[in-house]
Amino acid sequence: MGRRAARRSRRGGIRLHGVSKTYGTGEAAVHALTDIDLDIPPGELVAILGASGSGKTTMLNIIGGIESADEGSISVAGQDISTKHPAQLGAFRRDHVGFVFQFFNLIPSLTARENVEVIVELTGRGDRRRVAGLLAAVGLSDRADHFPAELSGGQQQRVSIARALATDPDLLLADEPTGALDVATGREVLELLQHTSRAGRGVVMVTHNEVVAEIADRVIRMRDGTVTAEDTNANPVDAATLRW
Ligand code: ADP
Ligand code: MG
């Protein structure tokens, strides 16, 4: 492990203690998360696995500082984020976290290269000169000047991974990253996530697919807003060999 990777690994851990989140009030209240405890060491590839509505996205968004919890303490990448104000949470996201979404969320009027560059410009993090290298790393050098509509779903997701890595985050968070993809292109995306983790960065991926979760070092199972099991996987499956 290089020094950079070691630095990241020390900082990528996730600790949740007594975390709860309710949407709405009274009869309409939905307990999305109830008293969650988690302690995830730095640098792991983590899968959050559960049925639709079990609280996976809420958990990921709380870890990434997109949403705040009602109760509990949350430490991510060495930062206590449960006590941060909205502006401080924005700075935390910018400095520590990269996000990948099911439907890519690329800006349609910008090329692949510009979609990555704009994040470097907006955040003031990363380096524009690294953008070509990031696109090469996700296998898209020859598509850099294409617009999202000219790219396949798998290619768009790979652009979004390059974009998420452009700020050099401690932690990459991916919500159903293969949910909109066929098996072959989904596998390419999972290979990239596994590679990202093996390079020393923390990766947390939400999925409802048991097979996809097999690539993870740790699988957190959720049901009805609670963690029902947390298993470490001594022999994660190589993403390149996955079939589902
Ligand atoms: P998952 O990602 O596992 O499908 P979510 O975390 O999105 O689950 O949702 C957990 C529960 O919280 C669900 O019952 C969902 O309907 C509810 N929920 C999620 N977001 C909101 C919201 N913004 N307002 C009201 N209810 C919500
Ligand atoms: Mg979800």
PDB file of C-alpha atoms and ligand atoms in Angstrom:
ATOM      1  CA  MET A   1       0.000   0.000   0.000  1.00  0.00           C
ATOM      2  CA  GLY A   2       1.414   3.412  -0.976  1.00  0.00           C
ATOM      3  CA  ARG A   3       1.602   6.301   1.444  1.00  0.00           C
ATOM      4  CA  ARG A   4      -1.388   8.012  -0.124  1.00  0.00           C
ATOM      5  CA  ALA A   5      -3.469   4.880   0.178  1.00  0.00           C
ATOM      6  CA  ALA A   6      -2.366   4.437   3.787  1.00  0.00           C
ATOM      7  CA  ARG A   7      -3.400   7.995   4.608  1.00  0.00           C
ATOM      8  CA  ARG A   8      -6.817   7.422   3.100  1.00  0.00           C
ATOM      9  CA  SER A   9      -7.234   4.119   4.837  1.00  0.00           C
ATOM     10  CA  ARG A  10      -6.692   5.679   8.214  1.00  0.00           C
ATOM     11  CA  ARG A  11      -9.319   8.289   7.472  1.00  0.00           C
ATOM     12  CA  GLY A  12     -12.038   6.355   5.705  1.00  0.00           C
ATOM     13  CA  GLY A  13     -13.705   4.647   8.683  1.00  0.00           C
ATOM     14  CA  ILE A  14     -17.399   4.959   9.520  1.00  0.00           C
ATOM     15  CA  ARG A  15     -18.933   4.882  13.013  1.00  0.00           C
ATOM     16  CA  LEU A  16     -22.628   5.201  13.725  1.00  0.00           C
ATOM     17  CA  HIS A  17     -24.005   5.001  17.236  1.00  0.00           C
ATOM     18  CA  GLY A  18     -27.698   5.102  18.089  1.00  0.00           C
ATOM     19  CA  VAL A  19     -28.639   6.664  14.752  1.00  0.00           C
ATOM     20  CA  SER A  20     -32.342   7.136  14.066  1.00  0.00           C
ATOM     21  CA  LYS A  21     -34.216   8.978  11.337  1.00  0.00           C
ATOM     22  CA  THR A  22     -37.959   9.513  10.964  1.00  0.00           C
ATOM     23  CA  TYR A  23     -39.656  11.125   7.977  1.00  0.00           C
ATOM     24  CA  GLY A  24     -42.938  12.931   8.609  1.00  0.00           C
ATOM     25  CA  THR A  25     -44.843  13.186  11.871  1.00  0.00           C
ATOM     26  CA  GLY A  26     -47.836  11.663  13.648  1.00  0.00           C
ATOM     27  CA  GLU A  27     -49.743   9.046  11.691  1.00  0.00           C
ATOM     28  CA  ALA A  28     -47.630   9.719   8.591  1.00  0.00           C
ATOM     29  CA  ALA A  29     -44.326   9.100  10.412  1.00  0.00           C
ATOM     30  CA  VAL A  30     -41.970   6.621   8.734  1.00  0.00           C
ATOM     31  CA  HIS A  31     -39.129   5.285  10.855  1.00  0.00           C
ATOM     32  CA  ALA A  32     -36.530   5.003   8.101  1.00  0.00           C
ATOM     33  CA  LEU A  33     -33.713   4.145  10.545  1.00  0.00           C
ATOM     34  CA  THR A  34     -34.047   2.938  14.135  1.00  0.00           C
ATOM     35  CA  ASP A  35     -31.116   2.921  16.568  1.00  0.00           C
ATOM     36  CA  ILE A  36     -28.365   1.942  14.132  1.00  0.00           C
ATOM     37  CA  ASP A  37     -24.893   1.020  15.414  1.00  0.00           C
ATOM     38  CA  LEU A  38     -22.083   0.395  12.950  1.00  0.00           C
ATOM     39  CA  ASP A  39     -18.312   0.372  13.106  1.00  0.00           C
ATOM     40  CA  ILE A  40     -16.690  -0.006   9.703  1.00  0.00           C
ATOM     41  CA  PRO A  41     -12.910   0.049   9.508  1.00  0.00           C
ATOM     42  CA  PRO A  42     -11.258   2.264   6.897  1.00  0.00           C
ATOM     43  CA  GLY A  43     -10.632   1.107   3.356  1.00  0.00           C
ATOM     44  CA  GLU A  44     -13.253  -1.640   3.142  1.00  0.00           C
ATOM     45  CA  LEU A  45     -15.666  -2.321   0.318  1.00  0.00           C
ATOM     46  CA  VAL A  46     -19.014  -2.403   2.106  1.00  0.00           C
ATOM     47  CA  ALA A  47     -22.355  -3.505   0.679  1.00  0.00           C
ATOM     48  CA  ILE A  48     -25.595  -2.370   2.292  1.00  0.00           C
ATOM     49  CA  LEU A  49     -28.089  -5.030   1.263  1.00  0.00           C
ATOM     50  CA  GLY A  50     -31.843  -4.977   1.742  1.00  0.00           C
ATOM     51  CA  ALA A  51     -35.253  -4.864   0.113  1.00  0.00           C
ATOM     52  CA  SER A  52     -36.782  -1.677  -1.237  1.00  0.00           C
ATOM     53  CA  GLY A  53     -37.816   0.603   1.620  1.00  0.00           C
ATOM     54  CA  SER A  54     -35.493  -0.987   4.197  1.00  0.00           C
ATOM     55  CA  GLY A  55     -33.563   2.268   4.750  1.00  0.00           C
ATOM     56  CA  LYS A  56     -30.466   1.745   2.596  1.00  0.00           C
ATOM     57  CA  THR A  57     -30.535   5.102   0.828  1.00  0.00           C
ATOM     58  CA  THR A  58     -31.288   6.935   4.065  1.00  0.00           C
ATOM     59  CA  MET A  59     -28.280   5.246   5.676  1.00  0.00           C
ATOM     60  CA  LEU A  60     -26.002   6.115   2.747  1.00  0.00           C
ATOM     61  CA  ASN A  61     -27.200   9.721   2.638  1.00  0.00           C
ATOM     62  CA  ILE A  62     -26.594  10.127   6.363  1.00  0.00           C
ATOM     63  CA  ILE A  63     -23.080   8.664   6.059  1.00  0.00           C
ATOM     64  CA  GLY A  64     -22.394  11.081   3.190  1.00  0.00           C
ATOM     65  CA  GLY A  65     -23.815  14.141   4.934  1.00  0.00           C
ATOM     66  CA  ILE A  66     -26.627  14.589   2.387  1.00  0.00           C
ATOM     67  CA  GLU A  67     -29.194  14.104   5.130  1.00  0.00           C
ATOM     68  CA  SER A  68     -28.887  14.552   8.871  1.00  0.00           C
ATOM     69  CA  ALA A  69     -30.021  12.069  11.503  1.00  0.00           C
ATOM     70  CA  ASP A  70     -32.575  12.895  14.192  1.00  0.00           C
ATOM     71  CA  GLU A  71     -30.540  11.138  16.863  1.00  0.00           C
ATOM     72  CA  GLY A  72     -27.187   9.490  17.354  1.00  0.00           C
ATOM     73  CA  SER A  73     -23.544  10.140  16.635  1.00  0.00           C
ATOM     74  CA  ILE A  74     -21.884   9.754  13.249  1.00  0.00           C
ATOM     75  CA  SER A  75     -18.195   9.793  12.539  1.00  0.00           C
ATOM     76  CA  VAL A  76     -16.984   9.492   8.962  1.00  0.00           C
ATOM     77  CA  ALA A  77     -13.426   9.843   7.692  1.00  0.00           C
ATOM     78  CA  GLY A  78     -12.314  11.124  11.083  1.00  0.00           C
ATOM     79  CA  GLN A  79     -15.019  13.815  11.179  1.00  0.00           C
ATOM     80  CA  ASP A  80     -17.871  13.996  13.687  1.00  0.00           C
ATOM     81  CA  ILE A  81     -20.619  14.913  11.245  1.00  0.00           C
ATOM     82  CA  SER A  82     -23.603  14.624  13.623  1.00  0.00           C
ATOM     83  CA  THR A  83     -22.848  18.024  15.113  1.00  0.00           C
ATOM     84  CA  LYS A  84     -22.125  19.902  11.885  1.00  0.00           C
ATOM     85  CA  HIS A  85     -24.275  22.746  10.546  1.00  0.00           C
ATOM     86  CA  PRO A  86     -25.498  22.578   6.930  1.00  0.00           C
ATOM     87  CA  ALA A  87     -22.615  24.693   5.597  1.00  0.00           C
ATOM     88  CA  GLN A  88     -20.090  22.550   7.473  1.00  0.00           C
ATOM     89  CA  LEU A  89     -21.750  19.431   6.063  1.00  0.00           C
ATOM     90  CA  GLY A  90     -21.326  20.881   2.577  1.00  0.00           C
ATOM     91  CA  ALA A  91     -17.623  21.317   3.233  1.00  0.00           C
ATOM     92  CA  PHE A  92     -17.428  17.773   4.617  1.00  0.00           C
ATOM     93  CA  ARG A  93     -19.018  16.360   1.440  1.00  0.00           C
ATOM     94  CA  ARG A  94     -16.732  18.394  -0.793  1.00  0.00           C
ATOM     95  CA  ASP A  95     -13.569  17.392   1.059  1.00  0.00           C
ATOM     96  CA  HIS A  96     -14.236  13.750   1.906  1.00  0.00           C
ATOM     97  CA  VAL A  97     -16.988  12.079  -0.096  1.00  0.00           C
ATOM     98  CA  GLY A  98     -17.745  11.142  -3.702  1.00  0.00           C
ATOM     99  CA  PHE A  99     -21.259  10.069  -4.762  1.00  0.00           C
ATOM    100  CA  VAL A 100     -22.440   7.721  -7.495  1.00  0.00           C
ATOM    101  CA  PHE A 101     -26.184   7.407  -8.189  1.00  0.00           C
ATOM    102  CA  GLN A 102     -28.353   4.821  -9.913  1.00  0.00           C
ATOM    103  CA  PHE A 103     -29.280   7.151 -12.781  1.00  0.00           C
ATOM    104  CA  PHE A 104     -25.813   8.734 -13.171  1.00  0.00           C
ATOM    105  CA  ASN A 105     -27.017  12.371 -12.759  1.00  0.00           C
ATOM    106  CA  LEU A 106     -24.668  13.731 -15.431  1.00  0.00           C
ATOM    107  CA  ILE A 107     -25.248  17.218 -16.840  1.00  0.00           C
ATOM    108  CA  PRO A 108     -26.689  16.582 -20.337  1.00  0.00           C
ATOM    109  CA  SER A 109     -25.242  19.725 -21.946  1.00  0.00           C
ATOM    110  CA  LEU A 110     -21.657  18.925 -20.912  1.00  0.00           C
ATOM    111  CA  THR A 111     -19.325  16.333 -22.423  1.00  0.00           C
ATOM    112  CA  ALA A 112     -17.913  13.483 -20.367  1.00  0.00           C
ATOM    113  CA  ARG A 113     -14.719  15.463 -19.790  1.00  0.00           C
ATOM    114  CA  GLU A 114     -16.644  18.624 -18.846  1.00  0.00           C
ATOM    115  CA  ASN A 115     -18.857  16.695 -16.421  1.00  0.00           C
ATOM    116  CA  VAL A 116     -15.722  15.739 -14.507  1.00  0.00           C
ATOM    117  CA  GLU A 117     -13.977  19.114 -14.898  1.00  0.00           C
ATOM    118  CA  VAL A 118     -16.947  21.055 -13.579  1.00  0.00           C
ATOM    119  CA  ILE A 119     -16.647  19.274 -10.229  1.00  0.00           C
ATOM    120  CA  VAL A 120     -12.989  20.214  -9.961  1.00  0.00           C
ATOM    121  CA  GLU A 121     -13.934  23.822 -10.696  1.00  0.00           C
ATOM    122  CA  LEU A 122     -16.923  23.961  -8.363  1.00  0.00           C
ATOM    123  CA  THR A 123     -15.184  22.347  -5.404  1.00  0.00           C
ATOM    124  CA  GLY A 124     -11.720  23.792  -5.881  1.00  0.00           C
ATOM    125  CA  ARG A 125     -10.473  20.290  -5.115  1.00  0.00           C
ATOM    126  CA  GLY A 126      -8.576  17.964  -7.382  1.00  0.00           C
ATOM    127  CA  ASP A 127      -6.713  19.067 -10.470  1.00  0.00           C
ATOM    128  CA  ARG A 128      -8.039  19.666 -13.982  1.00  0.00           C
ATOM    129  CA  ARG A 129      -4.870  18.055 -15.344  1.00  0.00           C
ATOM    130  CA  ARG A 130      -5.905  14.781 -13.687  1.00  0.00           C
ATOM    131  CA  VAL A 131      -9.242  14.621 -15.516  1.00  0.00           C
ATOM    132  CA  ALA A 132      -7.868  12.938 -18.635  1.00  0.00           C
ATOM    133  CA  GLY A 133      -6.188  10.346 -16.435  1.00  0.00           C
ATOM    134  CA  LEU A 134      -9.431   9.706 -14.539  1.00  0.00           C
ATOM    135  CA  LEU A 135     -11.329   9.170 -17.790  1.00  0.00           C
ATOM    136  CA  ALA A 136      -8.584   6.819 -18.965  1.00  0.00           C
ATOM    137  CA  ALA A 137      -8.786   4.901 -15.678  1.00  0.00           C
ATOM    138  CA  VAL A 138     -12.494   4.245 -16.261  1.00  0.00           C
ATOM    139  CA  GLY A 139     -11.791   3.237 -19.865  1.00  0.00           C
ATOM    140  CA  LEU A 140     -13.316   6.277 -21.553  1.00  0.00           C
ATOM    141  CA  SER A 141     -10.401   8.147 -23.144  1.00  0.00           C
ATOM    142  CA  ASP A 142     -12.003   7.751 -26.561  1.00  0.00           C
ATOM    143  CA  ARG A 143     -15.379   9.042 -25.317  1.00  0.00           C
ATOM    144  CA  ALA A 144     -14.161  12.126 -23.448  1.00  0.00           C
ATOM    145  CA  ASP A 145     -15.762  14.556 -25.891  1.00  0.00           C
ATOM    146  CA  HIS A 146     -19.084  12.750 -26.144  1.00  0.00           C
ATOM    147  CA  PHE A 147     -22.236  14.022 -24.478  1.00  0.00           C
ATOM    148  CA  PRO A 148     -24.135  11.767 -22.035  1.00  0.00           C
ATOM    149  CA  ALA A 149     -26.856  11.058 -24.636  1.00  0.00           C
ATOM    150  CA  GLU A 150     -24.129   9.656 -26.909  1.00  0.00           C
ATOM    151  CA  LEU A 151     -22.937   7.201 -24.253  1.00  0.00           C
ATOM    152  CA  SER A 152     -24.357   3.869 -23.087  1.00  0.00           C
ATOM    153  CA  GLY A 153     -25.654   3.545 -19.537  1.00  0.00           C
ATOM    154  CA  GLY A 154     -22.498   1.754 -18.454  1.00  0.00           C
ATOM    155  CA  GLN A 155     -20.316   4.454 -19.995  1.00  0.00           C
ATOM    156  CA  GLN A 156     -22.359   7.169 -18.287  1.00  0.00           C
ATOM    157  CA  GLN A 157     -21.940   5.408 -14.953  1.00  0.00           C
ATOM    158  CA  ARG A 158     -18.194   5.201 -15.547  1.00  0.00           C
ATOM    159  CA  VAL A 159     -18.130   8.967 -16.185  1.00  0.00           C
ATOM    160  CA  SER A 160     -19.975   9.455 -12.926  1.00  0.00           C
ATOM    161  CA  ILE A 161     -17.356   7.354 -11.108  1.00  0.00           C
ATOM    162  CA  ALA A 162     -14.573   9.454 -12.638  1.00  0.00           C
ATOM    163  CA  ARG A 163     -16.485  12.533 -11.500  1.00  0.00           C
ATOM    164  CA  ALA A 164     -16.876  11.146  -7.963  1.00  0.00           C
ATOM    165  CA  LEU A 165     -13.128  10.427  -7.771  1.00  0.00           C
ATOM    166  CA  ALA A 166     -12.096  13.824  -9.172  1.00  0.00           C
ATOM    167  CA  THR A 167     -12.000  15.406  -5.710  1.00  0.00           C
ATOM    168  CA  ASP A 168      -9.826  12.569  -4.350  1.00  0.00           C
ATOM    169  CA  PRO A 169     -12.411  11.580  -1.691  1.00  0.00           C
ATOM    170  CA  ASP A 170     -11.694   9.368   1.323  1.00  0.00           C
ATOM    171  CA  LEU A 171     -14.946   7.579   0.723  1.00  0.00           C
ATOM    172  CA  LEU A 172     -16.930   6.679  -2.380  1.00  0.00           C
ATOM    173  CA  LEU A 173     -20.665   6.164  -1.813  1.00  0.00           C
ATOM    174  CA  ALA A 174     -22.702   4.424  -4.509  1.00  0.00           C
ATOM    175  CA  ASP A 175     -26.505   4.012  -4.376  1.00  0.00           C
ATOM    176  CA  GLU A 176     -27.634   1.066  -6.546  1.00  0.00           C
ATOM    177  CA  PRO A 177     -24.842   1.838  -9.029  1.00  0.00           C
ATOM    178  CA  THR A 178     -25.774  -1.100 -11.265  1.00  0.00           C
ATOM    179  CA  GLY A 179     -29.545  -0.762 -10.804  1.00  0.00           C
ATOM    180  CA  ALA A 180     -30.089   0.726 -14.258  1.00  0.00           C
ATOM    181  CA  LEU A 181     -27.530  -1.429 -16.082  1.00  0.00           C
ATOM    182  CA  ASP A 182     -27.474  -4.838 -17.736  1.00  0.00           C
ATOM    183  CA  VAL A 183     -25.231  -7.547 -16.314  1.00  0.00           C
ATOM    184  CA  ALA A 184     -22.204  -6.972 -18.559  1.00  0.00           C
ATOM    185  CA  THR A 185     -22.020  -3.206 -18.081  1.00  0.00           C
ATOM    186  CA  GLY A 186     -22.974  -3.532 -14.422  1.00  0.00           C
ATOM    187  CA  ARG A 187     -20.038  -5.869 -13.941  1.00  0.00           C
ATOM    188  CA  GLU A 188     -17.657  -3.267 -15.412  1.00  0.00           C
ATOM    189  CA  VAL A 189     -18.932  -0.713 -12.927  1.00  0.00           C
ATOM    190  CA  LEU A 190     -18.509  -3.167 -10.036  1.00  0.00           C
ATOM    191  CA  GLU A 191     -14.964  -3.922 -11.187  1.00  0.00           C
ATOM    192  CA  LEU A 192     -14.224  -0.206 -10.973  1.00  0.00           C
ATOM    193  CA  LEU A 193     -15.679   0.024  -7.474  1.00  0.00           C
ATOM    194  CA  GLN A 194     -13.688  -3.007  -6.333  1.00  0.00           C
ATOM    195  CA  HIS A 195     -10.548  -1.578  -7.903  1.00  0.00           C
ATOM    196  CA  THR A 196     -11.189   1.748  -6.149  1.00  0.00           C
ATOM    197  CA  SER A 197     -11.459  -0.044  -2.822  1.00  0.00           C
ATOM    198  CA  ARG A 198      -8.373  -2.167  -3.408  1.00  0.00           C
ATOM    199  CA  ALA A 199      -6.448   1.034  -4.138  1.00  0.00           C
ATOM    200  CA  GLY A 200      -7.118   2.001  -0.506  1.00  0.00           C
ATOM    201  CA  ARG A 201     -10.272   4.094  -0.630  1.00  0.00           C
ATOM    202  CA  GLY A 202     -13.395   3.303   1.388  1.00  0.00           C
ATOM    203  CA  VAL A 203     -16.367   2.318  -0.786  1.00  0.00           C
ATOM    204  CA  VAL A 204     -19.944   1.854   0.423  1.00  0.00           C
ATOM    205  CA  MET A 205     -22.403   0.495  -2.108  1.00  0.00           C
ATOM    206  CA  VAL A 206     -26.149   0.069  -1.697  1.00  0.00           C
ATOM    207  CA  THR A 207     -27.749  -2.868  -3.478  1.00  0.00           C
ATOM    208  CA  HIS A 208     -30.812  -5.102  -3.270  1.00  0.00           C
ATOM    209  CA  ASN A 209     -28.945  -7.843  -5.180  1.00  0.00           C
ATOM    210  CA  GLU A 210     -27.394 -10.657  -3.110  1.00  0.00           C
ATOM    211  CA  VAL A 211     -25.009 -11.551  -5.931  1.00  0.00           C
ATOM    212  CA  VAL A 212     -23.674  -8.000  -6.247  1.00  0.00           C
ATOM    213  CA  ALA A 213     -23.020  -7.949  -2.488  1.00  0.00           C
ATOM    214  CA  GLU A 214     -20.640 -10.919  -2.877  1.00  0.00           C
ATOM    215  CA  ILE A 215     -17.870  -8.607  -4.088  1.00  0.00           C
ATOM    216  CA  ALA A 216     -17.852  -6.766  -0.746  1.00  0.00           C
ATOM    217  CA  ASP A 217     -15.493  -7.213   2.223  1.00  0.00           C
ATOM    218  CA  ARG A 218     -18.437  -6.591   4.537  1.00  0.00           C
ATOM    219  CA  VAL A 219     -22.164  -7.013   4.030  1.00  0.00           C
ATOM    220  CA  ILE A 220     -24.627  -5.062   6.147  1.00  0.00           C
ATOM    221  CA  ARG A 221     -28.147  -6.453   5.900  1.00  0.00           C
ATOM    222  CA  MET A 222     -31.084  -4.133   6.550  1.00  0.00           C
ATOM    223  CA  ARG A 223     -34.775  -4.666   7.157  1.00  0.00           C
ATOM    224  CA  ASP A 224     -37.389  -2.103   8.189  1.00  0.00           C
ATOM    225  CA  GLY A 225     -34.804   0.489   9.197  1.00  0.00           C
ATOM    226  CA  THR A 226     -32.684  -1.831  11.297  1.00  0.00           C
ATOM    227  CA  VAL A 227     -29.434  -3.733  10.715  1.00  0.00           C
ATOM    228  CA  THR A 228     -30.298  -7.433  10.927  1.00  0.00           C
ATOM    229  CA  ALA A 229     -26.823  -8.828  10.216  1.00  0.00           C
ATOM    230  CA  GLU A 230     -23.300  -7.677   9.552  1.00  0.00           C
ATOM    231  CA  ASP A 231     -20.961 -10.217   7.992  1.00  0.00           C
ATOM    232  CA  THR A 232     -17.353  -9.933   6.977  1.00  0.00           C
ATOM    233  CA  ASN A 233     -16.501 -11.774   3.817  1.00  0.00           C
ATOM    234  CA  ALA A 234     -13.119 -13.493   4.014  1.00  0.00           C
ATOM    235  CA  ASN A 235     -13.093 -14.217   0.279  1.00  0.00           C
ATOM    236  CA  PRO A 236     -14.885 -11.519  -1.676  1.00  0.00           C
ATOM    237  CA  VAL A 237     -15.768 -12.568  -5.205  1.00  0.00           C
ATOM    238  CA  ASP A 238     -13.799 -10.917  -7.989  1.00  0.00           C
ATOM    239  CA  ALA A 239     -16.236  -8.523  -9.663  1.00  0.00           C
ATOM    240  CA  ALA A 240     -14.939  -9.590 -13.081  1.00  0.00           C
ATOM    241  CA  THR A 241     -16.405 -13.076 -12.541  1.00  0.00           C
ATOM    242  CA  LEU A 242     -19.866 -12.058 -11.318  1.00  0.00           C
ATOM    243  CA  ARG A 243     -23.027 -13.396 -12.974  1.00  0.00           C
ATOM    244  CA  TRP A 244     -26.577 -12.490 -12.062  1.00  0.00           C
TER     245      TRP A 244
HETATM  246  P1  ADP B   1     -34.280   1.977   0.409  1.00  0.00           P
HETATM  247  O1  ADP B   1     -33.188   2.804  -0.158  1.00  0.00           O
HETATM  248  O2  ADP B   1     -33.826   0.761   1.142  1.00  0.00           O
HETATM  249  O3  ADP B   1     -35.315   1.637  -0.630  1.00  0.00           O
HETATM  250  P2  ADP B   1     -35.059   4.408   1.786  1.00  0.00           P
HETATM  251  O4  ADP B   1     -33.964   4.763   2.710  1.00  0.00           O
HETATM  252  O5  ADP B   1     -35.160   5.173   0.517  1.00  0.00           O
HETATM  253  O6  ADP B   1     -35.045   2.830   1.520  1.00  0.00           O
HETATM  254  O7  ADP B   1     -36.453   4.589   2.542  1.00  0.00           O
HETATM  255  C1  ADP B   1     -36.708   4.049   3.836  1.00  0.00           C
HETATM  256  C2  ADP B   1     -38.130   4.416   4.227  1.00  0.00           C
HETATM  257  O8  ADP B   1     -38.238   5.814   4.383  1.00  0.00           O
HETATM  258  C3  ADP B   1     -39.172   4.026   3.179  1.00  0.00           C
HETATM  259  O9  ADP B   1     -40.340   3.608   3.844  1.00  0.00           O
HETATM  260  C4  ADP B   1     -39.384   5.312   2.426  1.00  0.00           C
HETATM  261  O10 ADP B   1     -40.661   5.341   1.858  1.00  0.00           O
HETATM  262  C5  ADP B   1     -39.205   6.350   3.489  1.00  0.00           C
HETATM  263  N1  ADP B   1     -38.676   7.617   2.962  1.00  0.00           N
HETATM  264  C6  ADP B   1     -37.483   7.796   2.351  1.00  0.00           C
HETATM  265  N2  ADP B   1     -37.287   9.091   2.024  1.00  0.00           N
HETATM  266  C7  ADP B   1     -38.399   9.744   2.436  1.00  0.00           C
HETATM  267  C8  ADP B   1     -38.821  11.111   2.397  1.00  0.00           C
HETATM  268  N3  ADP B   1     -38.032  12.077   1.873  1.00  0.00           N
HETATM  269  N4  ADP B   1     -40.018  11.420   2.924  1.00  0.00           N
HETATM  270  C9  ADP B   1     -40.815  10.469   3.474  1.00  0.00           C
HETATM  271  N5  ADP B   1     -40.481   9.169   3.549  1.00  0.00           N
HETATM  272  C10 ADP B   1     -39.293   8.808   3.040  1.00  0.00           C
HETATM  273 MG    MG B   2     -32.785   3.366  -2.097  1.00  0.00          MG
END
